[in-house]
Coordinates of C-alpha atoms in Angstrom, one line a residue:
X273 CA 8.3 -37.2 14.7
X274 CA 11.4 -39.1 13.2
X275 CA 14.1 -37.5 15.5
X276 CA 17.6 -37.1 14.0
X277 CA 16.1 -36.5 10.5
X278 CA 18.0 -34.4 8.0
X279 CA 16.3 -31.2 6.7
X280 CA 16.9 -28.5 3.9
X281 CA 16.5 -24.7 3.9
X282 CA 13.5 -22.8 2.3
X283 CA 11.9 -19.4 1.9
X284 CA 9.5 -18.6 4.7
X285 CA 5.8 -18.3 3.7
X286 CA 3.3 -15.9 5.2
X287 CA -0.4 -16.0 6.0
X288 CA -2.7 -14.7 3.3
X289 CA -4.6 -11.7 4.8
X290 CA -8.1 -10.5 4.0
X291 CA -8.4 -7.5 1.6
X292 CA -9.4 -4.4 3.5
X293 CA -12.2 -2.5 1.7
X294 CA -12.2 1.2 2.3
X295 CA -10.0 3.5 4.3
X296 CA -12.4 5.1 6.7
X297 CA -11.8 5.2 10.4
X298 CA -13.4 2.5 12.5
X299 CA -15.1 3.0 15.8
X300 CA -12.3 1.5 17.9
X301 CA -8.5 1.8 17.6
X302 CA -6.5 -1.0 16.1
X303 CA -5.8 -3.5 18.9
X304 CA -2.5 -4.9 20.0
X305 CA -2.0 -8.3 18.3
X306 CA -2.1 -11.4 20.6
X307 CA 0.8 -13.6 21.2
X308 CA 1.4 -15.8 18.1
X309 CA 0.1 -19.3 18.4
X310 CA 3.6 -20.8 18.0
X311 CA 5.1 -18.8 20.9
X312 CA 5.6 -20.4 24.3
X313 CA 3.7 -18.4 27.0
X314 CA 5.7 -16.6 29.6
X315 CA 4.2 -18.8 32.4
X316 CA 5.4 -21.9 30.7
X317 CA 8.9 -20.4 30.4
X318 CA 8.9 -19.9 34.1
X319 CA 8.1 -23.5 34.7
X320 CA 11.2 -24.8 32.8
X321 CA 14.2 -25.9 34.6
X322 CA 17.4 -24.0 33.9
X323 CA 18.9 -26.7 31.7
X324 CA 15.6 -26.9 29.7
X325 CA 15.4 -23.2 29.3
X326 CA 19.0 -23.0 28.1
X327 CA 18.5 -25.7 25.4
X328 CA 15.2 -24.2 24.3
X329 CA 16.7 -20.7 24.0
X330 CA 19.4 -22.1 21.7
X331 CA 16.7 -23.6 19.4
X332 CA 14.6 -20.4 19.5
X333 CA 17.6 -18.3 18.5
X334 CA 18.3 -20.4 15.4
X335 CA 14.5 -20.3 14.5
X336 CA 14.4 -16.5 14.8
X337 CA 17.5 -16.3 12.7
X338 CA 15.7 -18.4 10.1
X339 CA 18.3 -21.1 10.3
X340 CA 15.6 -23.7 10.3
X341 CA 17.8 -26.7 9.7
X342 CA 19.9 -26.1 12.8
X343 CA 16.8 -25.0 14.7
X344 CA 15.0 -28.3 14.0
X345 CA 18.1 -30.2 15.2
X346 CA 18.1 -28.2 18.4
X347 CA 14.4 -28.7 19.0
X348 CA 14.9 -32.4 18.4
X349 CA 17.7 -32.4 20.9
X350 CA 15.5 -30.8 23.5
X351 CA 12.8 -33.5 22.9
X352 CA 15.3 -36.3 23.3
X353 CA 16.6 -34.9 26.6
X354 CA 13.4 -33.5 28.1
X355 CA 10.5 -35.4 26.7
X356 CA 8.4 -34.9 29.9
X357 CA 9.1 -31.1 30.1
X358 CA 6.3 -28.6 29.9
X359 CA 8.2 -27.2 26.9
X360 CA 8.0 -30.4 25.0
X361 CA 4.8 -29.7 23.1
X362 CA 6.2 -26.3 22.1
X363 CA 9.4 -27.8 20.9
X364 CA 7.5 -30.4 18.8
X365 CA 5.3 -27.6 17.3
X366 CA 8.3 -25.5 16.4
X367 CA 10.1 -28.5 14.9
X368 CA 7.0 -29.0 12.8
X369 CA 7.0 -25.4 11.7
X370 CA 10.7 -25.7 10.8
X371 CA 9.9 -28.6 8.5
X372 CA 7.3 -26.4 6.8
X373 CA 9.9 -23.7 6.3
X374 CA 12.3 -26.4 4.9
X375 CA 9.7 -27.5 2.3
X376 CA 9.0 -30.7 4.1
X377 CA 5.3 -30.1 4.6
X378 CA 4.2 -33.7 4.5
X379 CA 6.8 -34.5 7.2
X380 CA 5.5 -31.6 9.2
X381 CA 2.0 -32.8 9.0
X382 CA 2.5 -36.5 9.7
X383 CA 5.4 -36.5 12.1
X384 CA 5.1 -33.0 13.5
X385 CA 1.7 -31.5 14.0
X386 CA 0.0 -34.9 14.4
X387 CA 2.5 -35.8 17.1
X388 CA 1.6 -32.7 19.0
X389 CA -2.1 -33.6 18.8
X390 CA -1.5 -37.3 19.7
X391 CA 0.9 -36.9 22.6
X392 CA -0.4 -33.7 24.2
X393 CA -4.0 -33.5 23.1
X394 CA -5.1 -31.2 26.0
X395 CA -2.3 -28.6 25.4
X396 CA -2.7 -25.3 23.8
X397 CA 0.0 -26.4 21.3
X398 CA -2.4 -29.2 20.1
X399 CA -4.9 -26.5 19.1
X400 CA -2.2 -24.5 17.4
X401 CA -1.0 -27.7 15.6
X402 CA -4.5 -28.3 14.2
X403 CA -4.5 -24.8 12.8
X404 CA -1.0 -25.1 11.3
X405 CA -1.9 -28.5 9.9
X406 CA -4.9 -27.0 8.1
X407 CA -3.0 -24.1 6.8
X408 CA -0.2 -26.4 5.5
X409 CA -2.7 -28.6 3.8
X410 CA -4.0 -25.5 2.0
X411 CA -0.5 -24.3 1.0
X412 CA 0.3 -27.6 -0.6
X413 CA -3.0 -27.8 -2.5
X414 CA -4.7 -30.4 -0.4
X415 CA -7.7 -28.2 -0.1
X416 CA -10.2 -30.9 1.0
X417 CA -8.1 -31.9 4.0
X418 CA -7.5 -28.2 4.8
X419 CA -11.2 -27.5 4.9
X420 CA -12.0 -30.5 7.0
X421 CA -9.3 -29.7 9.5
X422 CA -10.0 -26.0 9.7
X423 CA -13.8 -26.4 9.9
X424 CA -13.4 -28.9 12.8
X425 CA -11.1 -26.5 14.6
X426 CA -13.8 -23.7 14.3
X427 CA -16.4 -26.1 15.6
X428 CA -14.4 -27.5 18.5
X429 CA -12.9 -24.2 19.7
X430 CA -15.3 -21.4 18.7
X431 CA -14.1 -19.1 21.5
X432 CA -10.4 -19.6 20.9
X433 CA -8.3 -17.0 19.0
X434 CA -7.4 -19.7 16.6
X435 CA -11.0 -19.9 15.4
X436 CA -10.7 -16.5 13.8
X437 CA -7.4 -17.4 12.1
X438 CA -9.0 -20.6 10.8
X439 CA -11.9 -18.7 9.3
X440 CA -9.4 -16.4 7.6
X441 CA -7.8 -19.5 6.0
X442 CA -11.3 -20.9 5.0
X443 CA -12.2 -17.5 3.4
X444 CA -9.0 -17.7 1.4
X445 CA -10.0 -21.2 0.3
X446 CA -13.4 -19.9 -0.9
X447 CA -11.4 -17.4 -3.0
X448 CA -9.4 -20.2 -4.5
X449 CA -12.5 -22.3 -5.2
X450 CA -14.7 -19.3 -6.2
X451 CA -17.2 -20.4 -3.5
X452 CA -19.0 -17.2 -2.9
X453 CA -21.9 -18.7 -0.8
X454 CA -19.4 -20.2 1.7
X455 CA -17.4 -17.0 1.8
X456 CA -20.5 -15.0 2.6
X457 CA -21.4 -17.4 5.4
X458 CA -17.9 -17.0 7.0
X459 CA -18.2 -13.2 6.7
X460 CA -21.5 -13.4 8.5
X461 CA -20.0 -15.6 11.2
X462 CA -17.2 -13.1 11.8
X463 CA -19.6 -10.1 11.6
X464 CA -22.5 -11.3 13.8
X465 CA -21.4 -14.3 15.8
X466 CA -17.7 -13.7 16.8
X467 CA -17.0 -11.8 20.0
X468 CA -14.7 -8.9 19.2
X469 CA -11.6 -8.6 21.3
X470 CA -8.0 -7.7 20.8
X471 CA -7.4 -11.0 18.8
X472 CA -10.5 -10.8 16.6
X473 CA -11.4 -7.2 16.2
X474 CA -9.6 -6.3 13.0
X475 CA -10.7 -9.4 11.2
X476 CA -14.3 -8.9 12.2
X477 CA -14.3 -5.3 11.2
X478 CA -12.9 -6.2 7.7
X479 CA -15.5 -9.0 7.4
X480 CA -18.3 -6.6 8.2
X481 CA -17.1 -4.2 5.5
X482 CA -16.7 -6.9 2.9
X483 CA -20.1 -8.4 3.8
X484 CA -21.7 -4.9 3.5
X485 CA -20.3 -4.3 0.0
X486 CA -21.4 -7.8 -1.1
X487 CA -24.9 -7.2 0.2
X488 CA -25.1 -3.8 -1.5
X489 CA -24.0 -5.4 -4.8
X490 CA -26.7 -8.0 -4.3
X491 CA -29.4 -5.3 -3.8
X492 CA -29.8 -6.3 -0.1
X493 CA -29.3 -2.7 1.1
X494 CA -30.8 -3.2 4.6
X495 CA -28.6 -6.3 5.2
X496 CA -25.5 -4.2 4.2
X497 CA -26.4 -1.6 6.7
X498 CA -26.9 -4.2 9.4
X499 CA -23.4 -5.5 8.7
X500 CA -21.8 -2.1 9.1
X501 CA -23.8 -1.4 12.2
X502 CA -21.8 -4.0 14.0
X503 CA -18.7 -2.0 13.5
X504 CA -19.7 1.7 13.6
X505 CA -21.6 3.7 16.2
X506 CA -24.9 5.1 15.2
X507 CA -23.7 8.7 14.8
X508 CA -21.0 7.6 12.2
X509 CA -23.0 4.8 10.5
X510 CA -24.7 6.9 7.8
X511 CA -21.3 8.2 6.6
X512 CA -19.9 4.7 6.4
X513 CA -22.9 3.5 4.6
X514 CA -22.4 6.3 2.0
X515 CA -18.7 5.4 1.7
X516 CA -19.2 1.6 1.1
X517 CA -22.3 1.8 -1.1
X518 CA -20.8 4.3 -3.6
X519 CA -18.6 1.8 -5.5
X520 CA -21.3 -0.8 -5.9
X521 CA -23.6 1.9 -7.3
X522 CA -20.9 3.1 -9.7
X523 CA -20.1 -0.5 -10.8
X524 CA -23.8 -1.2 -11.6
X525 CA -24.2 2.1 -13.5
X526 CA -21.3 1.2 -15.9
X527 CA -23.3 -1.5 -17.7
X528 CA -26.7 -0.8 -19.4
X529 CA -28.2 -4.1 -18.1
X530 CA -27.5 -3.2 -14.4
X531 CA -28.3 0.5 -14.5
X532 CA -31.8 0.1 -13.1
X533 CA -30.4 -1.9 -10.3
X534 CA -27.8 0.7 -9.6
X535 CA -30.3 3.5 -9.6
X536 CA -32.6 1.6 -7.2
X537 CA -29.7 1.0 -4.8
X538 CA -28.8 4.7 -5.0
X539 CA -32.4 5.7 -4.2
X540 CA -32.4 3.4 -1.2
X541 CA -29.1 4.7 0.1
X542 CA -30.2 8.4 -0.4
X543 CA -33.5 7.8 1.4
X544 CA -31.6 6.2 4.2
X545 CA -29.2 9.1 4.5
X546 CA -32.0 11.7 4.5
X547 CA -33.8 9.7 7.2
X548 CA -30.7 9.9 9.3
X549 CA -30.3 13.6 8.9
X550 CA -31.6 14.6 12.4
X551 CA -28.3 16.2 13.4
X552 CA -28.1 19.1 15.9
X553 CA -26.6 21.9 13.8
X554 CA -26.4 24.3 16.7
X555 CA -22.7 23.5 17.2
X556 CA -19.9 23.8 14.7
X557 CA -19.3 20.0 14.9
X558 CA -23.0 19.3 14.2
X559 CA -23.1 21.7 11.3
X560 CA -20.0 20.1 9.8
X561 CA -21.6 16.7 10.2
X562 CA -24.8 17.8 8.5
X563 CA -22.9 19.3 5.7
X564 CA -20.9 16.1 5.2
X565 CA -24.1 14.1 5.1
X566 CA -25.5 16.4 2.5
X567 CA -22.3 16.0 0.5
X568 CA -22.6 12.3 0.8
X569 CA -26.1 12.5 -0.8
X570 CA -24.6 14.5 -3.7
X571 CA -21.8 11.9 -4.1
X572 CA -24.4 9.2 -4.5
X573 CA -26.4 11.3 -7.0
X574 CA -23.2 11.7 -9.0
X575 CA -22.3 8.0 -8.7
X576 CA -25.8 7.0 -10.0
X577 CA -25.5 9.5 -12.9
X578 CA -28.5 11.6 -11.9
X579 CA -27.0 14.5 -13.9
X580 CA -30.0 16.9 -13.6
X581 CA -30.0 16.5 -9.8
X582 CA -26.4 17.1 -9.0
X583 CA -26.1 20.9 -9.7
X584 CA -29.4 21.6 -7.9
X585 CA -28.2 19.6 -4.9
X586 CA -24.9 21.5 -4.8
X587 CA -26.7 24.8 -5.0
X588 CA -29.0 23.7 -2.2
X589 CA -26.0 22.8 -0.1
X590 CA -24.4 26.1 -0.7
X591 CA -27.6 28.0 0.1
X592 CA -28.0 26.0 3.4
X593 CA -24.5 26.1 4.7
X594 CA -23.1 29.1 2.9
X595 CA -20.8 29.4 -0.1
X596 CA -17.4 27.8 0.4
X597 CA -14.6 27.0 -2.0
X598 CA -14.6 23.3 -1.2
X599 CA -18.2 22.8 -2.3
X600 CA -17.7 25.0 -5.4
X601 CA -14.6 23.0 -6.2
X602 CA -16.5 19.8 -6.0
X603 CA -19.2 21.1 -8.2
X604 CA -16.7 22.4 -10.8
X605 CA -15.0 19.0 -10.7
X606 CA -18.3 17.4 -11.5
X607 CA -18.9 19.7 -14.4
X608 CA -15.5 18.7 -15.8
X609 CA -16.4 15.0 -15.4
X610 CA -19.4 15.8 -17.6
X611 CA -17.1 17.5 -20.2
X612 CA -18.7 20.9 -19.4
X613 CA -15.5 22.9 -19.0
X614 CA -16.9 26.3 -19.5
X615 CA -19.4 25.9 -16.7
X616 CA -16.7 24.4 -14.5
X617 CA -14.6 27.6 -15.0
X618 CA -17.5 29.8 -14.3
X619 CA -17.9 27.9 -11.0
X620 CA -14.3 28.3 -10.1
X621 CA -14.6 32.0 -10.6
X622 CA -17.2 32.0 -7.8
X623 CA -14.5 31.1 -5.3
X624 CA -14.1 33.4 -2.3
X625 CA -10.4 33.2 -2.9
X626 CA -10.1 34.8 -6.3
X627 CA -6.5 33.7 -6.7
X628 CA -7.4 30.0 -6.0
X629 CA -10.3 30.2 -8.4
X630 CA -8.1 31.5 -11.2
X631 CA -5.5 28.9 -10.5
X632 CA -8.1 26.2 -10.9
X633 CA -9.2 27.8 -14.1
X634 CA -5.7 27.9 -15.4
X635 CA -5.2 24.2 -14.5
X636 CA -8.3 23.3 -16.3
X637 CA -6.8 24.9 -19.4
X638 CA -3.7 22.7 -18.9
X639 CA -5.9 19.7 -18.6
X640 CA -7.3 20.5 -22.0
X641 CA -3.8 21.0 -23.5
X642 CA -4.1 24.8 -23.8
X643 CA -1.0 26.1 -22.0
X644 CA -1.2 29.5 -23.6
X645 CA -4.5 30.3 -22.1
X646 CA -3.3 28.8 -18.8
X647 CA -0.4 31.2 -18.7
X648 CA -2.7 34.1 -19.3
X649 CA -4.9 33.0 -16.4
X650 CA -2.0 32.5 -14.1
X651 CA -0.8 36.0 -14.9
X652 CA -4.3 37.3 -14.1
X653 CA -4.0 35.6 -10.7
X654 CA -0.7 37.4 -10.1
X655 CA -2.4 40.6 -11.0
X656 CA -5.2 40.1 -8.5
X657 CA -2.8 39.5 -5.5
X658 CA 1.0 39.7 -6.2
X659 CA 1.6 38.8 -2.6
X660 CA 0.5 35.2 -3.4
X661 CA 3.2 34.8 -6.1
X662 CA 4.9 32.0 -4.2
X663 CA 1.7 30.0 -4.7
X664 CA 1.1 30.9 -8.3
X665 CA 4.6 31.2 -9.8
X666 CA 5.6 27.5 -9.5
X667 CA 2.5 26.5 -11.6
X668 CA 3.2 29.3 -14.1
X669 CA 6.8 28.1 -14.4
X670 CA 5.7 24.5 -15.0
X671 CA 3.4 25.7 -17.7
X672 CA 6.2 27.7 -19.4
X673 CA 8.2 24.5 -19.4
X674 CA 5.4 22.5 -20.9
X675 CA 5.2 25.1 -23.7
X676 CA 9.0 25.0 -24.2
X677 CA 9.4 28.6 -23.0
X678 CA 12.5 27.8 -21.1
X679 CA 13.8 31.3 -20.4
X680 CA 10.5 32.5 -19.1
X681 CA 10.4 29.5 -16.8
X682 CA 13.9 30.2 -15.6
X683 CA 13.1 33.8 -14.9
X684 CA 10.0 32.8 -12.9
X685 CA 12.1 30.3 -10.8
X686 CA 14.7 33.0 -10.2
X687 CA 12.0 35.3 -8.8
X688 CA 11.0 32.4 -6.5
X689 CA 14.6 32.1 -5.4
X690 CA 14.5 35.7 -4.2
X691 CA 11.0 35.8 -2.9
X692 CA 10.8 32.4 -1.2
X693 CA 14.2 32.3 0.6
X694 CA 13.2 29.3 2.8
X695 CA 12.8 27.2 -0.3
X696 CA 15.5 28.8 -2.4
X697 CA 17.4 25.4 -2.8
X698 CA 14.2 23.9 -4.2
X699 CA 13.8 26.6 -6.9
X700 CA 17.5 26.6 -7.7
X701 CA 17.1 22.9 -8.4
X702 CA 14.2 23.7 -10.7
X703 CA 16.3 26.2 -12.6
X704 CA 18.9 23.4 -13.2
X705 CA 16.2 21.0 -14.3
X706 CA 14.8 23.6 -16.7
X707 CA 18.2 24.2 -18.4
X708 CA 18.7 20.4 -18.5
X709 CA 15.3 19.9 -20.2
X710 CA 16.2 22.7 -22.6
X711 CA 19.4 20.9 -23.6
X712 CA 21.5 23.7 -22.1
X713 CA 23.7 21.3 -20.1
X714 CA 26.5 23.6 -19.2
X715 CA 24.1 26.1 -17.6
X716 CA 22.3 23.3 -15.8
X717 CA 25.6 22.1 -14.3
X718 CA 26.2 25.5 -12.8
X719 CA 22.9 25.6 -11.1
X720 CA 22.9 22.0 -9.9
X721 CA 26.3 22.7 -8.4
X722 CA 24.7 25.4 -6.2
X723 CA 22.2 22.9 -4.7
X724 CA 22.7 21.1 -1.5
X725 CA 20.7 17.9 -2.1
X726 CA 23.6 15.5 -2.5
X727 CA 23.7 13.0 -4.1
X728 CA 20.8 14.0 -6.4
X729 CA 22.5 17.1 -7.7
X730 CA 25.7 15.2 -8.5
X731 CA 23.7 12.6 -10.4
X732 CA 22.2 15.3 -12.6
X733 CA 25.6 17.1 -13.1
X734 CA 27.1 13.8 -14.2
X735 CA 24.3 13.1 -16.7
X736 CA 24.8 16.6 -18.1
X737 CA 28.5 16.0 -18.5
X738 CA 27.7 12.8 -20.4
X739 CA 25.5 14.8 -22.8
X740 CA 28.4 17.2 -23.3
X741 CA 30.7 14.3 -24.2
X742 CA 32.9 14.9 -21.1
X743 CA 33.1 11.4 -19.6
X744 CA 36.0 12.0 -17.3
X745 CA 34.0 14.7 -15.4
X746 CA 31.0 12.5 -15.3
X747 CA 32.9 9.5 -13.9
X748 CA 34.5 11.7 -11.2
X749 CA 31.0 12.8 -10.1
X750 CA 29.6 9.3 -10.2
X751 CA 32.6 8.1 -8.0
X752 CA 31.6 10.7 -5.4
X753 CA 27.9 9.6 -5.7
X754 CA 29.2 6.0 -4.9
X755 CA 30.2 7.2 -1.5
X756 CA 26.5 7.2 -0.6
X757 CA 25.7 3.6 0.2
X758 CA 22.2 3.7 -1.1
X759 CA 23.4 5.1 -4.5
X760 CA 26.6 3.1 -4.9
X761 CA 25.3 0.2 -7.1
X762 CA 23.5 2.7 -9.4
X763 CA 26.5 5.0 -9.6
X764 CA 29.0 2.3 -10.4
X765 CA 26.6 1.0 -13.1
X766 CA 26.5 4.5 -14.6
X767 CA 30.3 4.6 -14.6
X768 CA 30.3 1.5 -16.7
X769 CA 27.8 3.0 -19.2
X770 CA 29.7 6.2 -19.3
X771 CA 32.9 4.4 -20.2
X772 CA 31.0 2.4 -22.8
X773 CA 29.6 5.6 -24.4
X774 CA 33.2 7.0 -24.5
X775 CA 34.4 3.9 -26.5
X776 CA 36.4 2.6 -23.5
X777 CA 35.4 -1.0 -24.1
X778 CA 37.8 -2.9 -21.7
X779 CA 37.3 -0.5 -18.8
X780 CA 33.6 -0.6 -19.4
X781 CA 33.5 -4.4 -19.2
X782 CA 35.6 -4.3 -16.0
X783 CA 33.2 -1.7 -14.5
X784 CA 30.1 -3.9 -15.4
X785 CA 31.9 -6.9 -13.8
X786 CA 32.7 -4.9 -10.7
X787 CA 29.0 -4.1 -10.2
X788 CA 28.2 -7.8 -10.4
X789 CA 31.0 -8.6 -7.9
X790 CA 30.4 -5.9 -5.4
X791 CA 26.6 -5.9 -5.4
X792 CA 25.4 -9.4 -6.3
X793 CA 22.0 -9.1 -4.7
X794 CA 21.2 -5.7 -6.0
X795 CA 19.0 -5.2 -9.1
X796 CA 21.7 -3.1 -10.7
X797 CA 24.0 -6.1 -10.7
X798 CA 21.3 -8.0 -12.6
X799 CA 21.2 -5.2 -15.1
X800 CA 25.0 -5.3 -15.5
X801 CA 24.9 -9.0 -15.8
X802 CA 22.3 -9.0 -18.6
X803 CA 24.2 -6.2 -20.4
X804 CA 27.5 -8.2 -20.3
X805 CA 25.7 -11.2 -21.8
X806 CA 23.8 -9.4 -24.4
X807 CA 26.4 -6.9 -25.7
X808 CA 29.7 -8.6 -24.9
X809 CA 28.7 -12.3 -24.8
X810 CA 30.3 -12.5 -21.4
X811 CA 28.8 -14.6 -18.6
X812 CA 29.5 -13.6 -15.1
X813 CA 28.5 -15.2 -11.8
X814 CA 27.0 -12.6 -9.6
X815 CA 29.4 -12.1 -6.8
X816 CA 32.0 -14.3 -8.5
X817 CA 34.3 -14.6 -11.4
X818 CA 33.7 -14.6 -15.2
X819 CA 32.8 -17.9 -16.8
X820 CA 34.2 -19.0 -20.1

């Protein structure tokens, strides 16, 4: 390293992480992450002399504060004073990372990471330096050197936590180069060959999921199951197979040329699930698992477009486990996906909860842009059980609003204010919004004023005053909104627009400029800046004065 060298500031870069496929729970909880490679172990801190520890802590503070230029100088000072210290390789490594952050990647590689490797080859920092060197090569586009460095690291230190991180970088390179065969090989290494511990577990789990999806897409169903079996216990494995195979099936069914492949994959998956169905149903938990497995089979039938099989499978499920609204709802949803709305509504009417069934029927009419019939159906639901009005009336009111029946919507919300006292403020807000949408701004203001959700109610009141051409009242309210720190930039920008609408050109310009001055890093300042340039041909430096 060239000590005493000048450096500049940069934006910190982050590692590229693997894309997580699926959201299903894994067999084990997420582990605590290991100590980062660039941190000095506690035992090493204990071995430092007091003067060494003091100097290193100064450098560490600046590094944590992202003042990399000063941090680099302090690490360099440490090295010049305590070159034989146990903390020296760490200081050299951190100096190198500071160079990366300061956009001096080549300096970091040649004079930083390489120095760690050359002067302290047996240290843990030397292993870390090889990793950071490979990652830095990748980040500056020197992919060949990156691959060589990272591959050597994996080969030389297969049991070290750095090997997993190096493989992550190599997988990212395969994405850059569209090198699918290499990517699959790295997935296999993580899935089958890498010991799973607190450092590697999450990465290995993700690799097993990604490998399984790839194998399913390539019609290697059994191989996909093997990949998932490394992550999930036997009792949960069938459910995870169903979860991860569904999208590959659906993808293949979308194109005529791959439909046969998709159908075959579905048949393999369904056969696998049925062969795994030996579940003890004598307990509630076992019965629920068996039902979930049967539902998974139906989901794959639907994904593979086996339209004649789906209704029969649902009816068999209902016969086996008893009718329930969840299964009927899924069946009805499937009918809607097939554009069979009448059969879907008939299915909803089979619900044990008649009110819930009718509400779903009503919503289906809304989906088909038939609000009149939806209103009639919601009213039927109210007639079945008036005590469930708190559930039905919000949907009824929304439908009235969609149809432009403003007063009917207001009346419905007013009933909710009385009937649902715990949420009265919510329904009062909806009354205000209904009047606002109806263009009855004076009435809207009165209801927003009764709400207690500051600053949102003040924002709406101010907007209504603007529609009523009463800018002074709007500005007063926006000024009060500005007392809320999170809303201040937005509120001050609205003051500027309000003055502009009122023809107050000079005060409007001053208000836009004030937004730029007070909130230079906020997006609203950028909006004000652009507006000043576009409309008034005034250039303003964000956070500074106007420019001629």
